[in-house]
mmCIF file of C-alpha atoms in Angstrom:
data_model
loop_
_atom_site.group_PDB
_atom_site.id
_atom_site.type_symbol
_atom_site.label_atom_id
_atom_site.label_comp_id
_atom_site.label_asym_id
_atom_site.label_seq_id
_atom_site.Cartn_x
_atom_site.Cartn_y
_atom_site.Cartn_z
ATOM 1 C CA MET A 1 50.697 0.772 -3.545
ATOM 2 C CA THR A 2 52.850 -2.155 -3.781
ATOM 3 C CA ASP A 3 52.744 -3.795 -0.485
ATOM 4 C CA PRO A 4 50.447 -6.623 -0.438
ATOM 5 C CA HIS A 5 49.491 -6.355 3.138
ATOM 6 C CA GLN A 6 48.543 -2.726 2.868
ATOM 7 C CA TYR A 7 46.185 -3.837 -0.092
ATOM 8 C CA VAL A 8 44.676 -6.525 2.134
ATOM 9 C CA GLU A 9 44.252 -4.306 4.956
ATOM 10 C CA ARG A 10 42.503 -1.532 2.610
ATOM 11 C CA PHE A 11 40.245 -4.198 0.946
ATOM 12 C CA GLU A 12 39.152 -5.565 4.518
ATOM 13 C CA GLN A 13 38.437 -2.000 5.650
ATOM 14 C CA GLN A 14 36.454 -1.381 2.494
ATOM 15 C CA LEU A 15 34.493 -4.646 3.039
ATOM 16 C CA GLN A 16 33.733 -3.602 6.501
ATOM 17 C CA ASP A 17 32.425 -0.109 5.689
ATOM 18 C CA ALA A 18 30.216 -1.603 2.935
ATOM 19 C CA GLN A 19 28.858 -4.146 5.623
ATOM 20 C CA ARG A 20 28.160 -1.050 8.064
ATOM 21 C CA LYS A 21 26.392 0.617 5.260
ATOM 22 C CA ALA A 22 24.481 -2.460 4.340
ATOM 23 C CA ASP A 23 23.496 -2.974 7.997
ATOM 24 C CA ALA A 24 22.414 0.793 8.288
ATOM 25 C CA ILE A 25 20.203 0.448 5.204
ATOM 26 C CA GLN A 26 18.439 -2.780 6.267
ATOM 27 C CA GLY A 27 17.909 -1.136 9.750
ATOM 28 C CA ALA A 28 16.464 1.847 8.037
ATOM 29 C CA PHE A 29 13.911 -0.497 6.056
ATOM 30 C CA ARG A 30 12.978 -2.481 9.299
ATOM 31 C CA GLU A 31 12.352 0.688 11.240
ATOM 32 C CA ALA A 32 10.485 2.619 8.686
ATOM 33 C CA ARG A 33 6.782 3.263 10.172
ATOM 34 C CA ALA A 34 4.413 5.853 9.552
ATOM 35 C CA GLU A 35 0.868 6.728 10.987
ATOM 36 C CA VAL A 36 -1.529 8.956 8.879
ATOM 37 C CA ARG A 37 -4.988 9.974 9.490
ATOM 38 C CA SER A 38 -7.357 10.621 6.672
ATOM 39 C CA PRO A 39 -8.222 14.383 6.006
ATOM 40 C CA ASP A 40 -11.711 13.941 7.544
ATOM 41 C CA GLY A 41 -10.282 11.997 10.938
ATOM 42 C CA ALA A 42 -12.268 9.047 10.135
ATOM 43 C CA VAL A 43 -9.548 6.811 9.505
ATOM 44 C CA VAL A 44 -6.158 6.258 11.302
ATOM 45 C CA VAL A 45 -3.727 3.808 9.325
ATOM 46 C CA ALA A 46 -0.227 2.687 10.790
ATOM 47 C CA VAL A 47 2.185 0.941 8.140
ATOM 48 C CA ALA A 48 5.505 -0.704 8.764
ATOM 49 C CA SER A 49 8.291 -0.929 6.147
ATOM 50 C CA GLY A 50 7.229 -2.783 2.913
ATOM 51 C CA GLY A 51 3.785 -0.857 3.331
ATOM 52 C CA ARG A 52 2.795 -3.684 5.658
ATOM 53 C CA ILE A 53 -0.554 -2.546 7.461
ATOM 54 C CA GLU A 54 0.118 -2.623 11.308
ATOM 55 C CA SER A 55 -3.121 -1.055 12.533
ATOM 56 C CA LEU A 56 -6.463 0.483 10.992
ATOM 57 C CA GLN A 57 -8.589 2.373 13.332
ATOM 58 C CA LEU A 58 -11.980 3.763 12.465
ATOM 59 C CA THR A 59 -13.187 6.851 14.459
ATOM 60 C CA PRO A 60 -16.667 7.743 15.121
ATOM 61 C CA LYS A 61 -16.560 9.985 12.288
ATOM 62 C CA ALA A 62 -16.478 6.798 10.049
ATOM 63 C CA MET A 63 -19.895 5.727 10.822
ATOM 64 C CA ASP A 64 -21.045 8.843 8.995
ATOM 65 C CA LEU A 65 -19.651 7.913 5.841
ATOM 66 C CA GLY A 66 -21.223 5.521 3.349
ATOM 67 C CA HIS A 67 -19.527 2.357 2.764
ATOM 68 C CA THR A 68 -18.401 3.572 -0.733
ATOM 69 C CA THR A 69 -16.529 6.587 0.725
ATOM 70 C CA LEU A 70 -15.454 4.803 3.533
ATOM 71 C CA GLY A 71 -13.552 2.126 1.466
ATOM 72 C CA ARG A 72 -12.224 4.918 -0.579
ATOM 73 C CA THR A 73 -11.045 6.843 2.470
ATOM 74 C CA ILE A 74 -9.537 3.540 3.809
ATOM 75 C CA MET A 75 -7.624 2.605 0.618
ATOM 76 C CA ASP A 76 -6.480 6.256 0.186
ATOM 77 C CA THR A 77 -5.297 6.476 3.754
ATOM 78 C CA ILE A 78 -3.177 3.231 3.480
ATOM 79 C CA ARG A 79 -1.732 4.375 0.202
ATOM 80 C CA ARG A 80 -0.625 7.708 2.182
ATOM 81 C CA ALA A 81 0.815 5.929 5.119
ATOM 82 C CA GLN A 82 2.805 3.625 2.698
ATOM 83 C CA VAL A 83 4.191 6.672 0.819
ATOM 84 C CA GLU A 84 5.233 8.443 4.189
ATOM 85 C CA ALA A 85 7.059 5.154 5.077
ATOM 86 C CA ALA A 86 8.839 5.229 1.918
ATOM 87 C CA ARG A 87 10.148 8.607 2.442
ATOM 88 C CA LYS A 88 10.911 7.817 5.782
ATOM 89 C CA ILE A 89 13.418 5.291 4.583
ATOM 90 C CA GLU A 90 14.423 7.509 1.624
ATOM 91 C CA GLU A 91 15.406 10.337 4.196
ATOM 92 C CA SER A 92 17.334 7.756 6.335
ATOM 93 C CA VAL A 93 19.348 6.067 3.608
ATOM 94 C CA ARG A 94 20.258 9.362 1.568
ATOM 95 C CA PRO A 95 23.311 10.017 3.831
ATOM 96 C CA LEU A 96 24.331 6.384 3.093
ATOM 97 C CA LEU A 97 23.802 6.223 -0.642
ATOM 98 C CA GLY A 98 24.552 9.728 -1.519
ATOM 99 C CA ASP A 99 22.816 10.955 -5.000
ATOM 100 C CA GLY A 100 23.984 8.024 -6.916
ATOM 101 C CA GLU A 101 22.106 5.373 -9.060
ATOM 102 C CA SER A 102 20.565 3.605 -5.993
ATOM 103 C CA MET A 103 19.260 6.710 -4.659
ATOM 104 C CA ARG A 104 17.557 7.533 -7.740
ATOM 105 C CA TYR A 105 15.962 4.180 -8.090
ATOM 106 C CA LEU A 106 14.529 4.520 -4.588
ATOM 107 C CA ARG A 107 13.391 8.077 -5.283
ATOM 108 C CA GLU A 108 11.488 6.845 -8.631
ATOM 109 C CA GLN A 109 9.894 4.248 -6.521
ATOM 110 C CA VAL A 110 8.364 6.932 -3.828
ATOM 111 C CA GLU A 111 7.567 8.901 -6.881
ATOM 112 C CA GLN A 112 5.593 6.258 -8.326
ATOM 113 C CA GLY A 113 3.830 5.575 -5.192
ATOM 114 C CA ILE A 114 2.723 9.200 -4.811
ATOM 115 C CA ALA A 115 1.453 9.291 -8.516
ATOM 116 C CA VAL A 116 -1.080 6.638 -7.583
ATOM 117 C CA ILE A 117 -2.558 9.057 -4.999
ATOM 118 C CA ASP A 118 -3.795 11.813 -6.981
ATOM 119 C CA PRO A 119 -5.701 14.121 -4.613
ATOM 120 C CA GLY A 120 -6.825 16.353 -7.399
ATOM 121 C CA ALA A 121 -8.377 13.454 -9.123
ATOM 122 C CA PRO A 122 -12.340 12.980 -8.886
ATOM 123 C CA PRO A 123 -13.334 9.850 -6.937
ATOM 124 C CA ALA A 124 -14.062 6.822 -8.823
ATOM 125 C CA GLU A 125 -17.706 6.101 -9.522
ATOM 126 C CA PRO A 126 -18.721 3.377 -7.283
ATOM 127 C CA PRO A 127 -19.804 0.240 -9.449
ATOM 128 C CA THR A 128 -23.455 -0.186 -9.654
ATOM 129 C CA ALA A 129 -24.987 -3.342 -8.507
ATOM 130 C CA GLU A 130 -27.128 -4.862 -11.019
ATOM 131 C CA ARG A 131 -30.579 -6.073 -9.899
ATOM 132 C CA PRO A 132 -31.367 -9.559 -10.384
ATOM 133 C CA ALA A 133 -34.646 -9.944 -12.827
ATOM 134 C CA ASN A 134 -37.735 -10.619 -10.905
ATOM 135 C CA ARG A 135 -39.183 -13.941 -11.036
ATOM 136 C CA PRO A 136 -42.806 -14.355 -11.533
ATOM 137 C CA THR A 137 -44.145 -15.337 -7.907
ATOM 138 C CA ASN A 138 -47.134 -17.506 -9.251
ATOM 139 C CA ARG A 139 -45.346 -20.080 -11.604
ATOM 140 C CA ASP A 140 -48.358 -21.717 -13.733
ATOM 141 C CA ASP A 141 -47.245 -25.318 -13.728
ATOM 142 C CA ASP A 142 -49.002 -27.064 -16.116
ATOM 143 C CA ASP A 143 -47.626 -30.349 -15.610
ATOM 144 C CA PHE A 144 -50.112 -31.623 -13.123
ATOM 145 C CA GLU A 145 -53.132 -30.596 -14.794
ATOM 146 C CA GLY A 146 -54.818 -33.892 -14.696
ATOM 147 C CA GLY A 147 -54.028 -34.795 -18.324
ATOM 148 C CA THR A 148 -51.559 -37.451 -19.314
ATOM 149 C CA PHE A 149 -48.747 -37.114 -21.715
ATOM 150 C CA LEU A 150 -49.312 -40.559 -23.088
ATOM 151 C CA ARG A 151 -51.844 -40.042 -25.695
#
């Protein structure tokens, strides 16, 4: 291709194609949402792109859980929703990115998020609250025994 006009036209076309791809990828990130219910149905979480929590709902079943279990269930459900949103992004940009380096990087990020949620792992033990030492209720204060400290 020796014609400079053809070269410029081809380059402009490539730029327009790249801009359309970039716009589509941005749209996929912007529109990615996921709603996940905990396995016991006590918690429902909706997240947007980037893992931003849009809503957190506690069903009446949540009231049957202890505070420690409820906290773990909420965190686990949030993570699952974030991973689901990331998977949706991955699915929508795969046709645009193909299986190149960018797609591999995105897939690694999703897999790292999944690794954080290990359903086979035993639940972490809740921290034990240390009870404060009992203070004597009847303090024997000998400052006012009637004696003087000046002898």
